[in-house]
XYZ file of C-alpha atoms in Angstrom:
149
model
C -5.505 -27.594 -2.661
C -3.278 -24.680 -1.615
C -4.704 -21.405 -0.596
C -4.044 -18.360 -2.730
C -1.270 -16.132 -1.475
C -1.791 -12.617 -0.198
C 1.059 -10.326 0.514
C 0.567 -7.460 3.118
C 3.015 -4.737 2.330
C 4.146 -1.570 4.197
C 7.522 0.026 4.123
C 6.596 2.465 6.924
C 4.637 0.454 9.578
C 6.667 -1.176 12.385
C 7.164 -4.898 11.994
C 4.959 -5.584 15.127
C 2.178 -3.255 14.127
C -0.798 -4.869 15.955
C -3.278 -3.883 13.367
C -1.444 -5.895 10.710
C 0.048 -8.785 12.718
C -2.659 -9.388 15.212
C -5.788 -8.398 13.266
C -5.575 -8.422 9.547
C -3.111 -11.141 8.970
C -4.819 -13.727 11.173
C -8.274 -12.867 9.878
C -6.939 -13.358 6.229
C -5.123 -16.519 7.136
C -8.435 -18.360 7.218
C -8.635 -18.150 3.428
C -5.212 -17.084 2.190
C -1.551 -18.104 2.605
C -0.576 -14.794 4.311
C 2.906 -13.236 4.017
C 3.746 -9.885 5.641
C 6.336 -7.676 4.217
C 7.158 -5.022 6.809
C 10.421 -3.299 7.717
C 12.646 -5.984 9.163
C 15.872 -7.641 8.081
C 14.441 -7.906 4.581
C 14.463 -4.110 4.352
C 15.123 -1.315 6.920
C 12.665 1.386 7.878
C 13.431 4.808 6.472
C 11.553 8.064 7.372
C 12.341 9.668 4.005
C 9.969 8.755 1.113
C 12.794 9.565 -1.379
C 14.988 6.975 0.227
C 12.130 4.341 0.492
C 11.465 4.973 -3.209
C 15.145 4.266 -4.164
C 16.196 1.674 -1.632
C 13.182 -0.184 -0.382
C 10.724 -0.213 -3.380
C 13.178 -2.307 -5.534
C 13.409 -4.848 -2.672
C 9.635 -4.974 -2.353
C 9.233 -5.531 -6.071
C 11.759 -8.322 -5.917
C 9.765 -10.007 -3.118
C 6.639 -9.694 -5.185
C 8.305 -11.375 -8.140
C 9.768 -14.068 -5.904
C 6.482 -14.781 -3.936
C 4.042 -14.408 -6.801
C 1.030 -13.507 -4.724
C -2.571 -13.573 -5.943
C -3.363 -10.437 -4.022
C -1.404 -7.494 -2.882
C -2.677 -5.651 0.219
C -1.088 -2.324 0.398
C -1.106 0.062 3.347
C 0.834 2.929 1.888
C -0.167 5.208 -0.963
C 3.506 5.334 -2.014
C 3.107 1.574 -3.085
C 0.274 2.376 -5.574
C 2.735 2.463 -8.506
C 4.036 -0.993 -7.641
C 0.463 -2.133 -7.159
C -0.793 -0.807 -10.445
C 2.172 -2.494 -12.250
C 1.335 -5.778 -10.587
C -2.374 -5.178 -11.476
C -1.262 -5.074 -15.151
C 0.002 -8.602 -14.675
C -3.152 -10.055 -13.272
C -2.491 -9.588 -9.458
C -5.545 -8.243 -7.529
C -4.544 -5.166 -5.529
C -6.288 -4.000 -2.237
C -5.360 -0.587 -1.109
C -6.248 0.184 2.504
C -6.832 3.819 2.954
C -5.668 4.807 6.440
C -5.491 8.552 5.789
C -6.684 10.998 3.168
C -3.320 12.370 2.065
C -4.771 14.723 -0.368
C -6.408 16.651 2.439
C -3.420 16.273 4.829
C -0.433 17.219 2.691
C -0.427 20.793 3.883
C -0.220 19.611 7.559
C 2.685 17.033 6.927
C 6.086 18.071 8.064
C 7.971 15.639 5.810
C 7.409 13.799 2.523
C 5.059 16.529 1.285
C 7.050 17.820 -1.640
C 4.881 19.113 -4.555
C 6.180 16.402 -6.748
C 5.082 13.661 -4.299
C 1.692 15.537 -4.066
C 1.258 15.367 -7.913
C 2.419 11.801 -8.058
C 0.133 10.603 -5.253
C -2.881 12.460 -6.882
C -2.293 10.830 -10.161
C -1.697 7.232 -8.728
C -4.642 7.525 -6.397
C -6.929 8.483 -9.394
C -5.729 5.248 -11.183
C -6.116 3.195 -8.100
C -9.798 4.313 -7.833
C -10.242 2.641 -11.219
C -8.110 -0.527 -10.887
C -7.752 -1.381 -7.180
C -10.053 -2.557 -4.459
C -10.235 -0.351 -1.412
C -10.619 -0.980 2.314
C -11.368 2.179 4.346
C -10.454 2.425 8.067
C -13.019 5.229 8.539
C -16.482 5.694 7.127
C -15.701 9.371 6.508
C -13.521 8.306 3.540
C -16.638 7.261 1.691
C -17.379 10.910 1.220
C -14.086 11.557 -0.679
C -13.546 8.300 -2.334
C -16.308 8.329 -4.793
C -16.592 6.805 -8.185
C -14.758 3.632 -7.364
C -14.781 1.198 -10.136
C -14.105 -2.102 -8.184
């Protein structure tokens, strides 16, 4: 019997990020067919969120359709719209919270436009209802309350 496929996705982490490639992927490989979708030849890395939304997200969506994963593991809040869309089609979505952007937007030097803040806030609210969460710090438990899954 084949293992269910899990797709680890981040358009911003380096392709050799040790947290993903040396820790998370090998740990999940025991139970899943793991595929990592990180900036490489499949899609380049862009600093600008606007450029990633327009140039990288369509490529990511194409890979999701092509690979048909049972689970999406997202590392970036910008991917929540894609995750929620896939959730509507029965894909389980895990959102790994690595920073509390709502509390950090005022300190960000890029990608902090009010439109992004508004979009992130709304998609994060939906993710609290429809996605599973992994927290990299216990302090997030104070802010991420009322999780449904």
